[in-house]
PDB file of C-alpha atoms in Angstrom:
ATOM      1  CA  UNK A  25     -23.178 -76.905  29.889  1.00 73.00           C
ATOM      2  CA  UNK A  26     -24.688 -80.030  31.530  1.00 85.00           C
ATOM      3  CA  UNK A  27     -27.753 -81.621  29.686  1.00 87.00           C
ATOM      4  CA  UNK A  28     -29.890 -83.802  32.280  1.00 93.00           C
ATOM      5  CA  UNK A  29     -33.694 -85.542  32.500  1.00 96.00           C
ATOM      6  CA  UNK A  30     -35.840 -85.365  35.026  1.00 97.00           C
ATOM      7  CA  UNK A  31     -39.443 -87.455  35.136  1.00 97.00           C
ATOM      8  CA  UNK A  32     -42.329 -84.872  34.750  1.00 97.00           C
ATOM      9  CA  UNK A  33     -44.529 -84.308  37.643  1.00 94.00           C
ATOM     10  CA  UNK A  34     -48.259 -82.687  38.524  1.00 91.00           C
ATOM     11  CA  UNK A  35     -45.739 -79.791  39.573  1.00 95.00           C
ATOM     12  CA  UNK A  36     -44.770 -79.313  36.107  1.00 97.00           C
ATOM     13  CA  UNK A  37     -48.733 -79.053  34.399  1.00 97.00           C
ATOM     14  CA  UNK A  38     -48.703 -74.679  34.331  1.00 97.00           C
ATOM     15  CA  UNK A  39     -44.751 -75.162  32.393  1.00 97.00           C
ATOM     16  CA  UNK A  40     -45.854 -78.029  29.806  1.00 96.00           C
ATOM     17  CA  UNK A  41     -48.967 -76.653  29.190  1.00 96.00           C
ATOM     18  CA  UNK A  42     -47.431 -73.270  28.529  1.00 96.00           C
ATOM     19  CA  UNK A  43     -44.987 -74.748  26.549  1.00 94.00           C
ATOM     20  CA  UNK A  44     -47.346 -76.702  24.225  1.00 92.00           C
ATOM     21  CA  UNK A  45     -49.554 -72.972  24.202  1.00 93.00           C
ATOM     22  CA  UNK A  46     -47.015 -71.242  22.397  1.00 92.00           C
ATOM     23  CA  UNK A  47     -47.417 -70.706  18.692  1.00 89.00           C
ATOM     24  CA  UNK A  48     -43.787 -71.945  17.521  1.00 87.00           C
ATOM     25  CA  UNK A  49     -44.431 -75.516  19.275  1.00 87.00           C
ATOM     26  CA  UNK A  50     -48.360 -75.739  18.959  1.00 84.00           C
ATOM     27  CA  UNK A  51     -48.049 -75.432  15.108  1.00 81.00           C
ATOM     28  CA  UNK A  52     -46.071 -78.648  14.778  1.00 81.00           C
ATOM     29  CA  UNK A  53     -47.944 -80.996  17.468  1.00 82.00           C
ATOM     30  CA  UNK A  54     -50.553 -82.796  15.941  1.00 82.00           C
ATOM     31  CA  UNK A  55     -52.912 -82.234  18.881  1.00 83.00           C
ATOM     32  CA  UNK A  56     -54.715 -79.637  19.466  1.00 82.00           C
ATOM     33  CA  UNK A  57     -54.507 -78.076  23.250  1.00 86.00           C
ATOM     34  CA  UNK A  58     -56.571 -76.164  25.672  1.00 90.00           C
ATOM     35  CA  UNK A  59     -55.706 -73.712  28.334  1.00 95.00           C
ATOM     36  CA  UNK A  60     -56.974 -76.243  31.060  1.00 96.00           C
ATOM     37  CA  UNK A  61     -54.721 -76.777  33.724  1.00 96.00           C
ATOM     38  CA  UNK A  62     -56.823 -79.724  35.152  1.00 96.00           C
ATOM     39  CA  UNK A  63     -57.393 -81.161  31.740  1.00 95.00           C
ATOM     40  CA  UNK A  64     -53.143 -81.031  31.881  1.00 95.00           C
ATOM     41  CA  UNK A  65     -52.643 -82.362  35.370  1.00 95.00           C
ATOM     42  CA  UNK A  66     -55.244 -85.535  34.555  1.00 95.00           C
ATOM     43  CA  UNK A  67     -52.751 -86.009  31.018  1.00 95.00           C
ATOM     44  CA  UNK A  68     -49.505 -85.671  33.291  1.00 96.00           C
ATOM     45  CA  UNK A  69     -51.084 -88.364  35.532  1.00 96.00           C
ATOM     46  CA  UNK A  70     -52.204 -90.662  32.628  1.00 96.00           C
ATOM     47  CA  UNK A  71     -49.377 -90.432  31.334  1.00 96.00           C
ATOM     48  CA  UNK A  72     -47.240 -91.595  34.386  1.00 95.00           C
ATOM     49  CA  UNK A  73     -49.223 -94.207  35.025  1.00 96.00           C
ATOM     50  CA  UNK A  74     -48.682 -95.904  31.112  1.00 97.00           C
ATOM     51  CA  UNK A  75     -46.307 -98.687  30.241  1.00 96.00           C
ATOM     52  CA  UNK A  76     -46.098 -97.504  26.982  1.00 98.00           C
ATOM     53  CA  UNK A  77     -45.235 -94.189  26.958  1.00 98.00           C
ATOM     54  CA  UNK A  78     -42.028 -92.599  28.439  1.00 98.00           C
ATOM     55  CA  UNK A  79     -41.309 -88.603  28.933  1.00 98.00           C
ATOM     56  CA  UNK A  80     -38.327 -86.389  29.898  1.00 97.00           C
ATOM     57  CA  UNK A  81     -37.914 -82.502  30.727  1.00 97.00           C
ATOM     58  CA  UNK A  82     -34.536 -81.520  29.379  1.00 94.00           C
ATOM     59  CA  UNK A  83     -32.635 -79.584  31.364  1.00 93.00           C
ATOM     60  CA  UNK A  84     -29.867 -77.465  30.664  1.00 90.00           C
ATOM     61  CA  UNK A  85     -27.682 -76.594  33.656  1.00 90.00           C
ATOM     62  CA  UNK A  86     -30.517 -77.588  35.796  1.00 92.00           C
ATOM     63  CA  UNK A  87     -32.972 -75.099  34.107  1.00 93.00           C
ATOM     64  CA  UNK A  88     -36.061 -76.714  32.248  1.00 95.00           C
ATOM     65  CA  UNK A  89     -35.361 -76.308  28.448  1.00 94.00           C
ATOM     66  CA  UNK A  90     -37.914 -78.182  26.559  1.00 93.00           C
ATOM     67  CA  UNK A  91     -39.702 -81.713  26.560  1.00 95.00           C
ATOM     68  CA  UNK A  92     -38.918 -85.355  25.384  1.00 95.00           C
ATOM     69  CA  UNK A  93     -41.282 -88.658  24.737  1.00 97.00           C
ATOM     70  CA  UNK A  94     -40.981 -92.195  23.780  1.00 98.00           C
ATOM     71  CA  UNK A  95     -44.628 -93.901  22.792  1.00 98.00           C
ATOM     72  CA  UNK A  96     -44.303 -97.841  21.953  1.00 98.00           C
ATOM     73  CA  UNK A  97     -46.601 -97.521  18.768  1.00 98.00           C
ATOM     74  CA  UNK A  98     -46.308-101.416  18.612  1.00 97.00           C
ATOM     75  CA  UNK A  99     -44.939-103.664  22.101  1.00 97.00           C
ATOM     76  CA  UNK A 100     -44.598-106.943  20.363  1.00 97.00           C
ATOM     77  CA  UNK A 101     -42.982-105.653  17.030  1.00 98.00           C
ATOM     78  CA  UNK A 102     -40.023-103.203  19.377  1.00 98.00           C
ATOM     79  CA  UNK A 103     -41.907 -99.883  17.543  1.00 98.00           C
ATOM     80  CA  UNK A 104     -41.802 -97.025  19.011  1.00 98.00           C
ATOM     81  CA  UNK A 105     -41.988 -93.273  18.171  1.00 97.00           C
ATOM     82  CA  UNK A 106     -40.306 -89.955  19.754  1.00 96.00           C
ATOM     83  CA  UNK A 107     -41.640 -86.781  20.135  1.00 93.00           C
ATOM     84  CA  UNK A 108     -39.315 -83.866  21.498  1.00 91.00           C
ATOM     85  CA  UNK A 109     -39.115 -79.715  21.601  1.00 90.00           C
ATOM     86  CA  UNK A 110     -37.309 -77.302  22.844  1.00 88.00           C
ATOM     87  CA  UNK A 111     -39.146 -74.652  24.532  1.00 89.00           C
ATOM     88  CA  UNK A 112     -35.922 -72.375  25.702  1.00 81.00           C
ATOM     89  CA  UNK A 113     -33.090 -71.400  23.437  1.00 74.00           C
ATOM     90  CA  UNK A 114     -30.313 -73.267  26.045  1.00 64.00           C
ATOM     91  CA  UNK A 115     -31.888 -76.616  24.490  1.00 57.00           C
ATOM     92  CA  UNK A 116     -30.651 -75.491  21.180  1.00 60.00           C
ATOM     93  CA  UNK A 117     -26.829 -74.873  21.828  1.00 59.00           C
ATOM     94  CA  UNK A 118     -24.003 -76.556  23.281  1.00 58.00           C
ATOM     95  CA  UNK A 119     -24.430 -80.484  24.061  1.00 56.00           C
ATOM     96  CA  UNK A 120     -28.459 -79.595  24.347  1.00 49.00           C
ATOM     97  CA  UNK A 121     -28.254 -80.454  20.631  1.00 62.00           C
ATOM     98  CA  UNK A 122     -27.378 -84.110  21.533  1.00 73.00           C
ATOM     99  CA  UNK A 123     -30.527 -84.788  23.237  1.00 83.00           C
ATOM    100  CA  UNK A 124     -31.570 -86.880  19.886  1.00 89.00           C
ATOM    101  CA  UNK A 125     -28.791 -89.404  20.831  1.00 92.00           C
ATOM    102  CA  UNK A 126     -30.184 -90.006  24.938  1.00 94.00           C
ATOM    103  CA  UNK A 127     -33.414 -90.523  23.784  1.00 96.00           C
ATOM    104  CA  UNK A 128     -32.778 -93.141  20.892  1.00 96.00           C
ATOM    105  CA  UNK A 129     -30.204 -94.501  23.439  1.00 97.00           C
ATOM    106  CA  UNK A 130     -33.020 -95.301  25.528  1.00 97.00           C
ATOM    107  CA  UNK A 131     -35.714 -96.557  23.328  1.00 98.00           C
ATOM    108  CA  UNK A 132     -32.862 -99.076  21.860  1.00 98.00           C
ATOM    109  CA  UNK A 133     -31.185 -99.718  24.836  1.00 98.00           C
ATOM    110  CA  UNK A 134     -32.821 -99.197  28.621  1.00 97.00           C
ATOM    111  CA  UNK A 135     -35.969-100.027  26.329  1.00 98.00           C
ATOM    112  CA  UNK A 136     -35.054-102.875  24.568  1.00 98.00           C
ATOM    113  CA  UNK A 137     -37.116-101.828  20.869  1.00 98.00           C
ATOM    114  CA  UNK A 138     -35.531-102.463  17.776  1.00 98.00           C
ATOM    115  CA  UNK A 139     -36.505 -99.590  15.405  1.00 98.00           C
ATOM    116  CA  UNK A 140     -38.086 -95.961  15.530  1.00 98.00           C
ATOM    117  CA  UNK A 141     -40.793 -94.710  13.426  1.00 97.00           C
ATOM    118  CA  UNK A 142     -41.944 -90.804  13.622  1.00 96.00           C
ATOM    119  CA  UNK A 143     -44.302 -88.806  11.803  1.00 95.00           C
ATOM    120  CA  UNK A 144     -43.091 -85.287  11.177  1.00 94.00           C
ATOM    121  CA  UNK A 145     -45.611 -82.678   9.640  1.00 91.00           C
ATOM    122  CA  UNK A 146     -44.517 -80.795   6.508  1.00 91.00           C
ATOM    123  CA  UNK A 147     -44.184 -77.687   7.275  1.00 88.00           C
ATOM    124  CA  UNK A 148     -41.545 -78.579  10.119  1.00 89.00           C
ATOM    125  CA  UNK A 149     -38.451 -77.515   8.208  1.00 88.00           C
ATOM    126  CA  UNK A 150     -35.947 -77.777  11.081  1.00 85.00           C
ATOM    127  CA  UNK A 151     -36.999 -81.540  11.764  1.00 87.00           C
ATOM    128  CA  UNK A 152     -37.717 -82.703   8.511  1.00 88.00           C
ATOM    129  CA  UNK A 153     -33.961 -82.025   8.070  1.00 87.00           C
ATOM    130  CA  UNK A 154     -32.739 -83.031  11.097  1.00 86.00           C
ATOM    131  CA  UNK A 155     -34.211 -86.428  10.544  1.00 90.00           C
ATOM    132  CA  UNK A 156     -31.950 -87.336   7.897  1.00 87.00           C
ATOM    133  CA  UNK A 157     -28.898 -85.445   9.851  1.00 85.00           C
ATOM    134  CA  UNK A 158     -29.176 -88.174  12.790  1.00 87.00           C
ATOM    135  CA  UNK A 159     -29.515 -91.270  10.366  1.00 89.00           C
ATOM    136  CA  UNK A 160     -33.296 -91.351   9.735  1.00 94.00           C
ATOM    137  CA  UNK A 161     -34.580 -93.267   6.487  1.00 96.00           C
ATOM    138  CA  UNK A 162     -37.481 -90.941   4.775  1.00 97.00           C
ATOM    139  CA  UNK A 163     -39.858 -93.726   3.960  1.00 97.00           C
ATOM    140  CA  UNK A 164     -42.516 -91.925   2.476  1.00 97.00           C
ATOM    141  CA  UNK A 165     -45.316 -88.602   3.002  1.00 97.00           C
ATOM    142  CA  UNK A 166     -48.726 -89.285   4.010  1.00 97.00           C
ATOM    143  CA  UNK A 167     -50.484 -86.672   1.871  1.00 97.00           C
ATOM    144  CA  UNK A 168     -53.149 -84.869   3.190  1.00 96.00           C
ATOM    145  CA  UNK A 169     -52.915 -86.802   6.430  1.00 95.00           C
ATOM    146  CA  UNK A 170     -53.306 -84.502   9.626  1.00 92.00           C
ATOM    147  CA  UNK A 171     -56.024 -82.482   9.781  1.00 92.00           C
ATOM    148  CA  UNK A 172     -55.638 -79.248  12.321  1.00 86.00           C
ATOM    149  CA  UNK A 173     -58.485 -76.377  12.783  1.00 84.00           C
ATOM    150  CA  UNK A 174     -59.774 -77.830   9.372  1.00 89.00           C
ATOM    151  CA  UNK A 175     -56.377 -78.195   7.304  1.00 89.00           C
ATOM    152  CA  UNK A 176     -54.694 -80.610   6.141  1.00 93.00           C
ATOM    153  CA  UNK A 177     -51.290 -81.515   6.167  1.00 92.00           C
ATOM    154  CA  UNK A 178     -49.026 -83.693   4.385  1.00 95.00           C
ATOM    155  CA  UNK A 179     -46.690 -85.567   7.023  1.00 96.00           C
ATOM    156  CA  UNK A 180     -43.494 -87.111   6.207  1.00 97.00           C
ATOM    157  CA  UNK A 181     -42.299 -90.491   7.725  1.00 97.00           C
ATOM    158  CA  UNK A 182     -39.150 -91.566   9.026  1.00 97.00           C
ATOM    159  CA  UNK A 183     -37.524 -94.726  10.457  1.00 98.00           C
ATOM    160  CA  UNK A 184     -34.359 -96.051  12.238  1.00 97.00           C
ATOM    161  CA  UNK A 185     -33.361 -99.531  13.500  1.00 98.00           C
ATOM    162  CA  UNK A 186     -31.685-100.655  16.139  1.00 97.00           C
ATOM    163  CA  UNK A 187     -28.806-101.558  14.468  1.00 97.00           C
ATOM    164  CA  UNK A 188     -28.461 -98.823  12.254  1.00 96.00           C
ATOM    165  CA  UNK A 189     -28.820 -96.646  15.225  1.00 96.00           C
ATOM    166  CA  UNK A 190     -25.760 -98.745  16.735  1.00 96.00           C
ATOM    167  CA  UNK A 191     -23.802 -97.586  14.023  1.00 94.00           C
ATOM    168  CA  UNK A 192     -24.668 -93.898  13.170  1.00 94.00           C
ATOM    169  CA  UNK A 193     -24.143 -92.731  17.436  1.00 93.00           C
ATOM    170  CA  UNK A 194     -20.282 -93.422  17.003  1.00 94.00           C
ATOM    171  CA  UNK A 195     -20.418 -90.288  14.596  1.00 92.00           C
ATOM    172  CA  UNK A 196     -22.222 -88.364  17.900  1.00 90.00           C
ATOM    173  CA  UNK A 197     -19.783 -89.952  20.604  1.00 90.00           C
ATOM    174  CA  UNK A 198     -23.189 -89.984  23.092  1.00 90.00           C
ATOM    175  CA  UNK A 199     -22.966 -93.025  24.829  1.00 95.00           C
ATOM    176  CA  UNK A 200     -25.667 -92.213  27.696  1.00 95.00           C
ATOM    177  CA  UNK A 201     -29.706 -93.010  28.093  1.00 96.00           C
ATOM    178  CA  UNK A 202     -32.157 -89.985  29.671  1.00 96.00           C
ATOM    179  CA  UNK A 203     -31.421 -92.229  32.855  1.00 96.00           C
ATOM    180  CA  UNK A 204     -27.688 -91.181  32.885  1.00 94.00           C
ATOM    181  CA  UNK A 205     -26.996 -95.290  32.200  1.00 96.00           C
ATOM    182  CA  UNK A 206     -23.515 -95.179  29.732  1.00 96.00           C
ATOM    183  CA  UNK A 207     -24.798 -97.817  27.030  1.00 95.00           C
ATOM    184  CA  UNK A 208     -21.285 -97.827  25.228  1.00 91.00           C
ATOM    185  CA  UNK A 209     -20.230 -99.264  21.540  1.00 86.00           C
ATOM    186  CA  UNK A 210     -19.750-103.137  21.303  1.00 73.00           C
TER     187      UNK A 210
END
C-alpha cells in the first residue's frame, strides 16, 4: 500500500465538495457547506493562489482517499494549523494511518514553522484522541466556542513544536514531507 499527495485541482471541485457533503465529515468541519459546485471551484482557486495555506489529496495506491491542509494561522510567529479527513476507508489502514507524520513533516520542515496549533470540536472522539497519540499537548477547551446551525460547541485545543515534533516522529519511523522530500533525524 503506497500513500502519495497530489496538489488539488478545479478537476477535483464535484470529489471535495462531495466529500465535505457527507454527514460523517460535515459534522466535524467548522464551516458550513453548500452544494455549489462554482462556489467550490472559486474556493479551489483561492485557495491555490494563497501563500498561506497548503492542501493535499491523499492517495492510497493512486486512488483519492481523503483530504489534507496546512493554514499559517500566524507567518511571523512559525504558527500554523492542519486540517485533514479521510473520506475512503483505504486512508484508514495500512501506512494511510501515517499521513499525520507527512503533513507535520512539512509544516516543520519544507515549511520552515516552528509549532502547530489545531482546534478540534468536542464531539470528534477519534481526533480528540488521536491528538495526544501523535504527541499533541491539550492546552485547553474553548467552551461554547463554535457555533453550527445554531449550536454551540465546546472545542478542544492542541499544540506541538517543532522540536518536540523532532523527537516524537522517531517513534513513527516517517521520515518524508507530502512532497516525497526524506527530511531524516539529525
Amino acid at each position: 500500500m503506497t500513500l502519495s499527495y497530489r496538489r488539488p485541482t478545479e478537476d477535483d471541485a464535484r470529489l471535495l465538495l462531495d466529500w465535505r457533503l457527507r454527514p460523517d465529515i460535515s459534522r466535524h468541519l467548522f464551516t458550513q457547506v453548500e452544494d455549489d459546485i462554482e462556489k467550490q471551484r472559486a474556493w479551489l482557486a483561492r485557495s491555490n493562489a494563497r501563500n498561506d495555506y497548503h492542501h493535499r489529496i491523499m492517495m492510497v495506491d493512486g486512488v483519492p482517499v481523503g483530504y489534507a491542509s496546512i493554514t499559517i494561522t500566524h507567518a511571523a510567529w512559525g504558527i500554523a494549523t492542519l486540517g485533514a479527513y479521510m473520506a475512503d476507508r483505504r486512508g484508514r489502514t495500512g501506512s494511510a494511518p501515517l499521513n499525520f507524520a507527512h503533513a507535520l513533516n512539512h509544516v516543520f520542515y519544507a515549511l520552515g514553522l516552528r509549532k502547530v496549533v489545531n482546534q478540534v470540536m468536542a464531539d470528534n472522539d477519534r481526533v480528540l484522541r488521536g491528538q495526544t497519540m501523535l504527541g499533541y499537548r491539550h492546552v485547553g477547551v474553548l467552551k461554547d466556542h463554535a457555533v453550527k446551525e445554531g449550536q454551540a460547541y465546546d472545542v478542544h485545543l492542541f499544540e506541538i513544536s517543532a522540536g518536540e515534533w523532532a523527537e516524537k516522529r522517531l517513534k513513527f519511523g516517517e521520515y518524508a514531507d507530502w512532497d516525497g522530500h526524506m527530511w531524516p533525524p539529525g
